[in-house]
């Protein structure tokens, strides 16, 4: 009989009951404390009507002598036999014509004996079904595995609240503690045992105090109930029970895998975790054993098969890794692997594998952060941090992480100022690493609309590049200064700088995403200056180059330029088609800059097609995205002109109140919904095919009724509207 409330697991219970009805042997697997016993007991209770001879529980965890396992089953079934026969014989005789469900709970420490017994019983007793629970499978024919995951967030919060109210009467989940409870449940991986132990700590600690102490969760989470199994009295003993059941090589790999943050792939584990005591070719077999014991989970990600360890298990592994004195060596190997991965990704970015690179970077981002953290803050050589942060330009710019990119670049450059790298006089030495990071930091400031910071960084980069003779850094600095002039509305200066930079790249024989984007920026400068035909020719040239090299990211910007030109020429339908094609690409890459620019232009297309309300909705959606990019429309009158023209027309068509209502509706849309809506043609037809990754945006603030203050250039707005 259950003494505490059961929370959640409705879908798991439905599926488990179905499996027990379908298969003769079902094994519920999962990490320690995840709730295997409780779920199996609940499912068995709900199935008892199907078994005329009952449902019987065998607590295998209480038996430590392998030779007593069969006796434990006999005792659990309340069988008596004074003949002196072997217990297996007694079981076979008494159960020969019975129809029952045997629940074998917690067999993992007696897996071989349990497997042998269950195999024999099922072979000889046709009316028997077995529901087993353990941290690993029994591994016999006909076994149906049922992996049990930790509780989902809502159920975890309900469980914690219920158990907390038992020790602190009156405790409820409300606005004042909702975020703290959610944080606690997340950090404890939704493991029911950990949540129950945490709730018990509320006798003496507040929620904030407990959250502060969770870094040492094993010291904090103790004091389980007296009737709990010994290995469930504390979180340390629960996890330690699994550790004791591992072989020495499994414990070694467990400890070494703790250096990974989030999920990892097999190749990474083989490189980072191998050594003389664990050759790379043996890592797969040992990893498979950790997966079998529910210490590591396998998952299918867009970039392929990956593996993950719960934070609680990772923390336990990190404790043992530190005890061996190998933490720093493993973190260096982790840094080296991800540095190599980043280098490969950058090379493949300008290729038909660009989408694959974007997916891989998304899947690996937690590990990239961990590598950056070590390289920037703890590494003996500051070049590692500079190289990683600078080489990841395609992640910061192309995959929508501009603010985070600035964060890492600023930290890496600040570290280098106190521990400078040695200069390389030919531009190919260590100074090139610093200049690349410095130039990129300047460009990210450009995209954020931070002109002062951008100008300082780019001028410093140019001066040092000229002093060291680094031609690539000179070209890059000039290119990004041209982008800065463009958003600063100095289109003549932008044309001069961008043209000069592109000539330098041509002399170097370089063609890459930077060069193609620079050509689009030059095209925009020409268009803003009135030379629309040259602008169109440049964008068409970029589109052809992109098709030849399999480059999609820069293609989206070329499509934006062509869409802008088509609208300016009075072809809104053609402009809409070009912009929707570009938006599908940019949103797929999570590129916030291109995405929000496309939304702004598609709003203008909508109002030109007499869809004023839809235009206002798209303006509101764009307003939600801009804070995650930087200054709305870069603070530029040229970039702001389409927005101002769209707003003028939509207000006139809708009236003030209806316009503001539509803007608020757009601001309330999630970015993904807004993009999907914008991708639908004006006739309501289907959007272009392809899934969208979640866009990494800041939480939406309360929408301002006029999200883009400033009138822009009204004269220019009238010009392009004609």
XYZ file of C-alpha atoms in Angstrom:
722
model
C 0.000 0.000 0.000
C 1.435 3.408 -1.028
C 2.004 5.827 1.850
C 2.817 8.861 -0.289
C 1.117 10.410 -3.309
C 2.085 9.149 -6.772
C 2.759 11.971 -9.253
C 2.722 11.919 -13.037
C 3.857 8.989 -15.183
C 0.369 8.445 -16.678
C 1.686 7.879 -20.191
C 4.537 5.679 -18.920
C 2.081 3.578 -16.918
C -0.175 3.138 -19.942
C 2.732 1.976 -22.073
C 4.144 -0.262 -19.333
C 0.802 -2.022 -18.816
C 0.577 -2.577 -22.561
C 4.083 -4.085 -22.638
C 3.354 -6.448 -19.727
C 0.210 -7.661 -21.499
C 2.149 -8.131 -24.744
C 5.464 -9.596 -23.518
C 6.226 -12.254 -20.928
C 9.290 -10.425 -19.595
C 9.448 -6.654 -19.257
C 12.394 -4.966 -17.540
C 12.082 -1.382 -16.327
C 15.545 0.173 -16.457
C 16.776 3.554 -15.290
C 19.253 5.334 -13.107
C 19.141 5.044 -9.322
C 16.310 6.932 -7.675
C 14.384 7.519 -10.892
C 11.313 5.668 -9.620
C 11.552 2.220 -11.230
C 10.188 0.352 -8.222
C 7.309 2.766 -7.705
C 6.239 2.703 -11.340
C 6.461 -1.076 -11.580
C 4.453 -1.500 -8.372
C 1.770 0.902 -9.609
C 1.535 -0.831 -12.987
C 1.363 -4.256 -11.316
C -1.417 -3.083 -9.006
C -3.406 -1.853 -12.000
C -2.938 -5.214 -13.758
C -3.859 -7.554 -10.892
C -7.317 -8.314 -12.286
C -5.668 -9.949 -15.301
C -3.822 -12.534 -13.188
C -6.066 -15.052 -11.464
C -3.270 -16.191 -9.160
C -2.181 -12.707 -8.210
C 0.677 -10.268 -8.452
C 3.699 -11.038 -6.278
C 6.606 -8.798 -5.319
C 10.146 -10.119 -4.832
C 12.464 -7.481 -3.333
C 15.711 -8.742 -4.795
C 17.557 -5.657 -3.514
C 17.211 -7.000 0.018
C 19.081 -10.209 -0.859
C 22.869 -9.977 -1.029
C 23.749 -13.665 -1.233
C 23.360 -14.999 -4.784
C 22.566 -18.451 -3.417
C 19.567 -17.097 -1.511
C 17.808 -15.516 -4.502
C 15.630 -18.565 -5.187
C 14.774 -18.799 -1.491
C 13.701 -15.139 -1.598
C 11.275 -15.873 -4.427
C 9.848 -18.857 -2.545
C 9.358 -16.725 0.553
C 7.771 -13.867 -1.406
C 5.253 -16.296 -2.905
C 4.516 -17.625 0.609
C 5.247 -21.185 -0.409
C 6.092 -23.787 2.219
C 8.071 -26.927 1.492
C 9.693 -28.995 4.218
C 10.869 -31.744 1.903
C 14.394 -30.404 1.545
C 14.095 -30.067 -2.221
C 15.843 -27.284 -4.105
C 13.821 -24.037 -4.082
C 13.685 -23.985 -7.892
C 11.979 -27.388 -7.844
C 9.451 -26.058 -5.332
C 8.738 -23.050 -7.532
C 8.264 -25.108 -10.661
C 5.929 -27.545 -8.943
C 3.718 -25.007 -7.156
C 3.450 -22.628 -10.114
C 3.051 -25.210 -12.865
C -0.585 -24.372 -13.628
C -0.812 -20.870 -12.165
C -1.382 -17.573 -13.947
C 0.499 -14.817 -12.128
C 2.737 -11.770 -12.457
C 6.060 -11.822 -10.637
C 7.615 -8.411 -9.926
C 11.370 -8.829 -9.454
C 12.515 -5.515 -7.990
C 16.133 -4.343 -7.825
C 18.072 -7.285 -9.239
C 21.076 -5.384 -10.644
C 23.567 -6.645 -8.051
C 22.508 -10.243 -8.789
C 22.056 -9.879 -12.540
C 23.572 -13.225 -13.577
C 21.677 -15.235 -10.973
C 18.452 -13.318 -11.682
C 18.784 -13.869 -15.422
C 19.378 -17.575 -14.954
C 16.366 -17.946 -12.638
C 13.972 -15.883 -14.758
C 14.999 -17.715 -17.925
C 14.278 -21.083 -16.310
C 10.969 -19.988 -14.801
C 9.653 -18.516 -18.031
C 10.760 -21.568 -20.006
C 8.976 -23.984 -17.694
C 5.937 -21.976 -16.541
C 3.674 -20.848 -19.429
C 1.292 -18.928 -17.150
C 4.037 -16.757 -15.646
C 4.906 -13.194 -16.600
C 7.762 -11.231 -15.065
C 8.037 -7.483 -14.530
C 11.606 -6.734 -13.425
C 13.285 -3.491 -12.348
C 16.992 -2.806 -12.429
C 19.650 -0.388 -13.504
C 20.599 -2.711 -16.353
C 18.802 -5.355 -18.451
C 18.719 -9.034 -17.577
C 19.979 -9.724 -21.074
C 17.945 -12.834 -21.915
C 15.916 -13.754 -24.995
C 12.441 -12.266 -25.171
C 13.198 -9.432 -22.750
C 11.319 -6.198 -23.528
C 13.163 -3.180 -22.164
C 11.270 -0.219 -20.729
C 13.704 2.664 -20.040
C 12.297 5.049 -17.437
C 13.343 8.680 -17.771
C 13.368 11.242 -14.932
C 10.189 13.190 -14.274
C 9.175 15.923 -16.682
C 9.302 19.465 -15.297
C 5.626 19.861 -14.250
C 5.488 16.456 -12.548
C 8.836 17.041 -10.844
C 7.577 20.346 -9.441
C 4.372 18.709 -8.196
C 6.313 15.908 -6.520
C 8.670 18.333 -4.802
C 5.784 20.553 -3.661
C 3.855 17.583 -2.262
C 6.859 16.252 -0.333
C 7.806 19.757 0.832
C 4.307 20.330 2.211
C 4.700 17.138 4.272
C 7.690 18.584 6.160
C 6.644 22.241 6.008
C 2.845 22.389 6.283
C 1.440 25.160 4.168
C 4.209 25.026 1.556
C 2.717 25.713 -1.873
C 3.955 26.439 -5.360
C 3.265 30.048 -6.281
C 4.589 33.101 -8.120
C 7.077 33.855 -5.339
C 8.879 30.499 -5.575
C 7.957 29.057 -8.984
C 11.303 29.898 -10.625
C 13.279 28.595 -7.650
C 11.402 25.275 -7.637
C 11.846 24.976 -11.413
C 15.577 25.636 -11.054
C 15.862 23.059 -8.286
C 14.011 20.407 -10.310
C 16.159 21.123 -13.361
C 19.442 20.943 -11.471
C 18.383 17.689 -9.824
C 17.506 16.220 -13.240
C 13.913 15.467 -12.209
C 15.123 12.413 -10.243
C 12.356 11.609 -7.724
C 14.740 10.420 -4.999
C 16.796 13.622 -5.237
C 13.642 15.740 -5.126
C 12.326 13.916 -2.071
C 15.649 14.304 -0.259
C 15.693 18.004 -1.190
C 12.168 18.439 0.159
C 13.301 16.913 3.441
C 15.990 19.582 3.712
C 13.294 22.258 3.911
C 12.995 21.399 7.589
C 16.161 23.425 8.137
C 16.923 25.348 4.919
C 15.060 27.797 2.732
C 14.792 27.266 -1.002
C 17.426 29.925 -1.795
C 19.812 28.381 0.750
C 19.324 24.955 -0.783
C 19.979 26.249 -4.299
C 23.204 27.872 -3.103
C 24.411 24.540 -1.723
C 23.484 22.335 -4.678
C 27.012 22.470 -6.082
C 27.776 19.886 -3.395
C 24.541 17.965 -3.821
C 25.898 14.761 -2.334
C 26.657 16.404 1.001
C 23.336 18.251 0.962
C 20.893 15.523 -0.013
C 20.915 13.116 2.895
C 18.387 11.993 5.462
C 15.974 9.731 3.624
C 13.046 8.104 5.404
C 13.793 5.214 7.773
C 11.750 2.760 5.711
C 13.648 3.522 2.504
C 16.175 0.943 1.235
C 19.706 1.583 2.566
C 20.933 2.672 -0.868
C 18.151 5.301 -1.020
C 18.944 6.984 2.297
C 21.163 9.611 0.651
C 21.837 10.691 -2.911
C 25.487 9.688 -2.511
C 24.598 6.127 -1.520
C 22.022 5.882 -4.307
C 24.578 6.836 -6.944
C 27.360 5.035 -5.085
C 25.326 1.816 -5.311
C 25.543 2.080 -9.100
C 29.247 2.897 -8.851
C 29.913 -0.227 -6.799
C 28.215 -2.375 -9.425
C 30.553 -1.093 -12.159
C 33.772 -2.752 -13.235
C 37.045 -0.784 -12.804
C 37.061 0.191 -16.492
C 33.430 1.324 -16.304
C 34.200 3.475 -13.267
C 37.192 4.948 -15.099
C 35.142 5.883 -18.162
C 32.323 7.235 -15.980
C 34.792 9.571 -14.284
C 36.340 10.709 -17.559
C 32.994 11.300 -19.262
C 32.233 13.849 -16.551
C 34.299 16.444 -18.476
C 31.583 16.582 -21.143
C 28.816 19.146 -20.790
C 25.539 18.009 -22.286
C 25.589 15.336 -24.966
C 28.670 13.968 -26.744
C 29.350 11.587 -29.596
C 31.366 8.378 -29.696
C 34.355 9.884 -31.513
C 34.695 12.587 -28.861
C 34.551 10.009 -26.067
C 37.157 7.839 -27.791
C 39.583 10.754 -28.111
C 39.041 12.498 -24.796
C 38.668 9.474 -22.517
C 41.179 7.023 -23.947
C 44.644 6.358 -22.584
C 47.062 3.512 -21.793
C 44.611 2.152 -19.227
C 41.638 2.442 -21.627
C 42.599 2.196 -25.322
C 40.396 4.088 -27.751
C 39.224 0.885 -29.441
C 37.799 -0.337 -26.108
C 35.833 2.797 -25.281
C 32.788 1.702 -27.300
C 32.377 -1.561 -25.396
C 32.749 0.122 -22.010
C 30.385 2.921 -23.024
C 27.848 0.289 -24.078
C 28.000 -1.157 -20.569
C 27.358 2.271 -19.029
C 24.372 2.674 -21.352
C 23.125 -0.780 -20.347
C 23.369 0.210 -16.683
C 21.359 3.409 -17.268
C 24.330 5.585 -16.329
C 24.544 7.020 -19.838
C 21.596 7.490 -22.182
C 21.632 7.291 -25.970
C 19.739 9.871 -27.996
C 19.222 10.653 -31.668
C 20.110 14.255 -32.502
C 20.009 16.104 -35.849
C 23.776 15.596 -36.182
C 23.657 11.863 -35.343
C 23.751 9.485 -32.375
C 24.832 11.121 -29.119
C 25.159 10.156 -25.474
C 24.264 12.020 -22.326
C 24.828 11.704 -18.599
C 22.529 13.242 -16.002
C 24.115 16.121 -14.106
C 23.879 14.183 -10.854
C 25.810 11.259 -12.342
C 28.249 13.645 -13.977
C 28.905 15.342 -10.633
C 29.627 11.975 -9.039
C 32.011 11.099 -11.856
C 33.738 14.481 -11.520
C 34.329 13.750 -7.818
C 36.155 10.524 -8.685
C 38.029 12.150 -11.563
C 39.328 14.809 -9.183
C 40.340 12.074 -6.747
C 42.547 10.534 -9.452
C 44.211 13.897 -10.160
C 43.312 13.725 -13.861
C 40.785 16.544 -14.134
C 43.077 19.068 -15.786
C 44.498 16.550 -18.250
C 41.015 15.474 -19.306
C 39.824 19.077 -19.665
C 42.836 19.805 -21.881
C 41.978 16.826 -24.061
C 38.356 18.027 -24.139
C 39.557 21.483 -25.221
C 41.791 19.972 -27.916
C 38.993 17.832 -29.357
C 36.567 20.725 -29.625
C 39.242 23.030 -31.010
C 39.764 20.486 -33.772
C 36.024 20.206 -34.317
C 35.649 23.987 -34.571
C 38.506 24.158 -37.083
C 36.839 21.477 -39.222
C 33.472 23.229 -38.986
C 34.929 26.522 -40.151
C 36.527 24.860 -43.180
C 33.258 23.119 -44.050
C 31.123 26.222 -43.489
C 31.930 27.449 -47.005
C 30.765 24.238 -48.652
C 27.664 22.148 -49.387
C 27.957 20.845 -45.792
C 27.066 24.210 -44.303
C 23.704 23.046 -42.958
C 25.368 19.999 -41.411
C 27.887 22.302 -39.707
C 25.089 24.451 -38.266
C 23.309 21.387 -36.864
C 26.547 20.030 -35.426
C 27.384 23.316 -33.742
C 23.910 23.481 -32.211
C 24.206 19.954 -30.836
C 27.730 20.577 -29.529
C 27.159 24.006 -28.051
C 27.194 22.978 -24.381
C 30.593 21.355 -24.909
C 31.863 24.344 -26.873
C 30.952 26.550 -23.922
C 32.822 24.215 -21.565
C 35.874 24.260 -23.847
C 35.751 28.056 -24.093
C 35.394 28.403 -20.341
C 38.519 26.336 -19.767
C 40.492 27.932 -22.613
C 39.613 31.505 -21.648
C 39.751 31.281 -17.854
C 42.036 28.417 -16.859
C 44.341 27.590 -19.749
C 48.031 28.388 -19.358
C 48.165 29.702 -22.937
C 45.747 32.542 -23.829
C 46.044 31.695 -27.528
C 43.708 28.756 -27.083
C 40.870 30.992 -25.921
C 41.533 33.574 -28.634
C 41.630 30.902 -31.316
C 38.423 29.201 -30.208
C 36.433 32.425 -29.791
C 37.696 33.824 -33.097
C 37.271 30.665 -35.164
C 33.655 30.351 -34.010
C 32.696 33.480 -35.987
C 30.206 31.441 -38.055
C 28.485 30.364 -34.844
C 28.247 33.872 -33.396
C 27.221 35.584 -36.645
C 25.639 32.827 -38.720
C 23.829 30.912 -35.990
C 22.342 33.751 -33.957
C 24.632 34.034 -30.929
C 25.962 37.558 -31.333
C 25.770 38.535 -27.664
C 27.422 35.367 -26.452
C 30.134 35.754 -29.053
C 30.920 39.243 -27.772
C 31.047 37.853 -24.234
C 33.691 35.224 -25.065
C 35.724 37.466 -27.340
C 35.890 40.247 -24.768
C 36.983 37.800 -22.058
C 39.595 36.206 -24.308
C 41.002 39.571 -25.383
C 41.034 40.854 -21.807
C 42.945 37.762 -20.688
C 45.447 38.252 -23.509
C 46.109 41.848 -22.493
C 47.471 40.599 -19.181
C 49.297 37.660 -20.760
C 50.044 38.720 -24.345
C 50.885 36.320 -27.129
C 54.146 36.769 -28.973
C 53.944 38.780 -32.199
C 54.404 37.137 -35.561
C 56.133 39.530 -37.920
C 54.925 37.832 -41.084
C 51.294 37.907 -40.105
C 51.159 34.118 -39.823
C 52.220 33.774 -36.193
C 50.429 34.248 -32.923
C 49.455 37.853 -33.660
C 47.135 36.591 -36.406
C 45.137 34.737 -33.767
C 44.705 37.904 -31.733
C 43.890 40.077 -34.751
C 41.233 37.663 -35.905
C 39.539 37.768 -32.504
C 39.883 41.551 -32.318
C 38.401 42.088 -35.787
C 35.523 39.752 -35.057
C 34.794 41.529 -31.767
C 34.576 44.749 -33.757
C 32.181 43.221 -36.266
C 29.872 41.843 -33.574
C 29.776 45.344 -32.111
C 28.794 46.604 -35.581
C 25.869 44.175 -35.684
C 24.788 45.265 -32.212
C 24.769 48.873 -33.361
C 27.560 49.728 -30.897
C 29.495 52.027 -33.215
C 31.947 53.400 -30.626
C 33.171 49.965 -29.529
C 33.196 48.729 -33.111
C 35.269 51.632 -34.377
C 37.837 51.286 -31.591
C 38.288 47.547 -32.106
C 38.466 47.715 -35.901
C 40.951 50.604 -35.921
C 43.153 48.762 -33.421
C 42.959 45.641 -35.567
C 43.846 47.562 -38.739
C 46.789 49.368 -37.168
C 48.292 46.178 -35.761
C 47.654 44.309 -39.005
C 49.484 46.995 -40.992
C 52.359 46.935 -38.508
C 52.728 43.132 -38.733
C 51.936 42.856 -42.427
C 48.902 40.630 -41.936
C 47.101 41.129 -45.264
C 44.078 39.049 -44.315
C 43.529 41.014 -41.130
C 43.864 44.261 -43.111
C 41.237 43.106 -45.601
C 38.910 41.940 -42.848
C 39.259 45.197 -40.893
C 38.448 47.275 -43.962
C 35.522 45.023 -44.817
C 33.975 45.421 -41.376
C 34.691 49.150 -41.307
C 32.690 49.273 -44.508
C 29.811 47.506 -42.774
C 30.063 50.035 -39.948
C 29.933 52.928 -42.428
C 26.893 51.297 -44.048
C 24.821 51.154 -40.856
C 26.083 54.648 -39.969
C 24.460 55.933 -43.204
C 27.774 56.992 -44.778
C 27.090 55.067 -47.986
C 29.905 56.714 -49.991
C 32.472 55.779 -47.356
C 30.937 52.308 -47.118
C 31.277 51.837 -50.885
C 34.917 52.959 -50.767
C 35.886 50.705 -47.834
C 33.979 47.648 -49.034
C 35.347 47.938 -52.576
C 38.906 48.293 -51.264
C 38.542 45.306 -48.964
C 37.094 43.124 -51.733
C 39.984 44.070 -54.033
C 42.430 42.947 -51.336
C 40.627 39.626 -50.947
C 40.796 39.166 -54.731
C 44.561 39.796 -54.654
C 44.871 37.187 -51.892
C 42.859 34.754 -54.007
C 40.310 34.274 -51.229
C 36.640 33.538 -51.735
C 34.633 32.700 -48.633
C 31.485 33.656 -46.765
C 33.082 36.915 -45.550
C 33.774 37.975 -49.127
C 30.282 37.091 -50.348
C 28.640 38.919 -47.461
C 30.888 41.910 -48.155
C 29.623 41.969 -51.744
C 26.022 42.052 -50.520
C 26.900 44.900 -48.146
C 28.474 46.750 -51.081
C 25.295 46.114 -53.077
C 23.197 47.643 -50.278
C 25.485 50.680 -50.187
C 25.003 51.080 -53.946
C 21.236 50.650 -53.645
C 21.008 53.182 -50.830
C 23.086 55.548 -52.970
C 20.726 55.162 -55.925
C 22.670 52.735 -58.162
C 20.082 49.968 -58.144
C 21.279 48.157 -61.284
C 24.821 47.625 -59.996
C 23.355 46.486 -56.689
C 21.187 43.890 -58.443
C 24.133 42.683 -60.527
C 26.256 42.196 -57.402
C 23.543 40.262 -55.579
C 22.947 38.052 -58.607
C 26.681 37.402 -58.759
C 26.656 36.381 -55.086
C 23.688 34.109 -55.694
C 25.556 32.356 -58.527
C 28.705 31.955 -56.421
C 26.646 30.551 -53.556
C 25.017 27.995 -55.838
C 28.417 26.953 -57.181
C 29.940 26.454 -53.713
C 26.885 25.214 -51.824
C 26.831 28.338 -49.646
C 23.372 29.007 -48.208
C 23.965 31.507 -45.408
C 25.347 34.306 -47.641
C 22.703 33.417 -50.237
C 20.018 34.548 -47.794
C 21.571 38.021 -47.641
C 21.777 38.162 -51.438
C 18.079 37.300 -51.565
C 17.382 40.108 -49.109
C 19.184 42.554 -51.409
C 17.293 41.292 -54.443
C 14.005 41.422 -52.549
C 14.687 45.004 -51.531
C 15.464 45.884 -55.144
C 12.346 44.139 -56.480
C 10.114 46.025 -54.088
C 11.821 49.300 -54.966
C 11.108 48.573 -58.648
C 7.405 48.142 -57.864
C 7.306 44.321 -57.911
C 5.999 43.349 -54.464
C 5.002 39.802 -55.481
C 8.497 39.032 -56.768
C 10.009 40.725 -53.716
C 7.879 38.571 -51.420
C 8.990 35.351 -53.132
C 12.675 36.308 -52.862
C 12.374 37.393 -49.242
C 10.472 34.273 -48.183
C 13.164 32.115 -49.760
C 15.788 34.070 -47.843
C 13.806 33.915 -44.599
C 13.491 30.119 -44.794
C 17.290 29.911 -45.017
C 18.139 32.461 -42.330
C 15.621 31.087 -39.833
C 16.940 27.583 -40.474
C 20.415 28.799 -39.516
C 19.005 30.778 -36.553
C 20.593 33.919 -38.037
C 18.740 36.649 -36.169
C 20.115 39.552 -38.205
C 18.941 38.243 -41.565
C 15.703 36.908 -40.077
C 14.602 40.197 -38.583
C 15.588 42.156 -41.707
C 13.492 39.773 -43.820
C 10.514 40.199 -41.490
C 10.761 43.973 -41.792
C 10.800 43.822 -45.603
C 8.004 41.226 -45.735
C 5.887 43.578 -43.638
C 6.452 46.246 -46.291
C 5.522 43.750 -49.012
C 2.333 42.902 -47.116
C 1.202 46.507 -46.818
C 1.957 46.991 -50.529
C -0.405 44.093 -51.253
C -3.200 45.681 -49.172
C -2.614 43.385 -46.204
C -2.117 46.171 -43.703
C -3.034 44.185 -40.601
C -0.598 41.401 -41.484
C 2.078 44.040 -42.048
C 1.522 45.458 -38.554
C 1.635 41.958 -37.037
C 4.983 41.280 -38.737
C 6.312 44.611 -37.498
C 5.375 43.627 -33.965
C 7.099 40.244 -34.403
C 10.241 41.973 -35.682
C 10.109 44.315 -32.697
C 10.324 41.302 -30.402
C 13.446 40.034 -32.198
C 15.442 43.256 -32.379
C 16.551 43.339 -28.694
C 18.345 40.028 -29.237
C 20.213 41.535 -32.200
C 20.985 45.002 -30.928
C 19.819 48.486 -31.772
C 16.613 48.277 -33.848
C 17.470 48.602 -37.541
C 21.026 49.464 -36.404
C 19.863 53.016 -35.769
C 20.242 53.613 -39.531
C 17.872 55.858 -41.459
C 18.403 53.774 -44.603
C 17.582 50.462 -42.903
C 14.753 52.179 -41.001
C 13.141 53.650 -44.113
C 11.182 50.495 -45.129
C 9.892 50.188 -41.568
C 8.790 53.798 -41.442
C 7.074 53.553 -44.827
C 5.294 50.359 -43.800
C 4.168 51.896 -40.512
C 2.870 55.030 -42.265
C 0.772 53.002 -44.701
C -0.492 50.503 -42.111
C -1.546 53.248 -39.696
C -3.395 55.042 -42.477
C -5.182 51.863 -43.557
C -6.043 50.516 -40.096
C -6.328 53.522 -37.865
C -4.243 54.104 -34.760
C -6.028 51.682 -32.422
C -6.187 48.735 -34.832
C -2.582 49.257 -35.882
C -1.312 49.154 -32.294
C -3.481 46.117 -31.530
C -1.943 44.242 -34.502
C 1.570 45.245 -33.433
C 0.890 43.870 -29.957
C -0.440 40.655 -31.486
C 2.797 40.256 -33.443
C 4.949 40.973 -30.395
C 3.145 38.181 -28.527
C 4.038 35.580 -31.173
C 6.952 33.256 -30.577
C 9.694 33.850 -33.147
C 9.089 30.418 -34.680
C 5.371 31.107 -35.160
C 6.119 34.556 -36.555
C 8.549 33.113 -39.098
C 6.134 30.376 -40.148
C 3.431 33.010 -40.583
C 5.698 35.243 -42.653
C 6.687 32.317 -44.869
C 3.099 31.864 -46.030
C 2.492 33.653 -49.325
C -0.122 36.386 -49.378
C -2.712 34.037 -50.860
C -2.575 31.849 -47.756
C -0.777 28.997 -49.512
C 1.685 26.674 -47.783
C 4.990 27.931 -46.459
C 8.249 26.675 -47.998
C 9.157 23.193 -46.767
C 11.723 22.659 -44.032
C 11.827 22.652 -40.260
C 12.939 25.556 -38.144
C 15.294 25.445 -35.197
C 14.223 27.474 -32.158
C 15.536 30.995 -32.519
C 17.824 32.078 -29.637
C 16.042 35.260 -28.614
C 15.722 37.168 -25.377
C 12.412 36.924 -23.498
C 9.800 39.226 -24.960
C 9.237 42.422 -23.055
C 5.911 44.234 -22.918
C 5.572 45.573 -26.467
C 5.923 49.300 -26.837
C 3.083 50.740 -28.926
C 5.729 52.265 -31.175
C 8.643 49.798 -30.993
C 10.891 51.738 -33.351
C 11.086 55.341 -32.181
C 12.503 57.792 -34.670
C 11.024 58.754 -38.009
C 13.863 57.527 -40.194
C 14.283 59.364 -43.473
C 10.763 60.323 -44.543
C 12.000 61.645 -47.888
C 13.821 58.394 -48.635
C 10.741 56.487 -47.575
C 8.640 58.383 -50.104
C 11.274 57.781 -52.754
C 11.314 54.007 -52.484
C 7.535 53.907 -52.217
C 7.044 55.549 -55.581
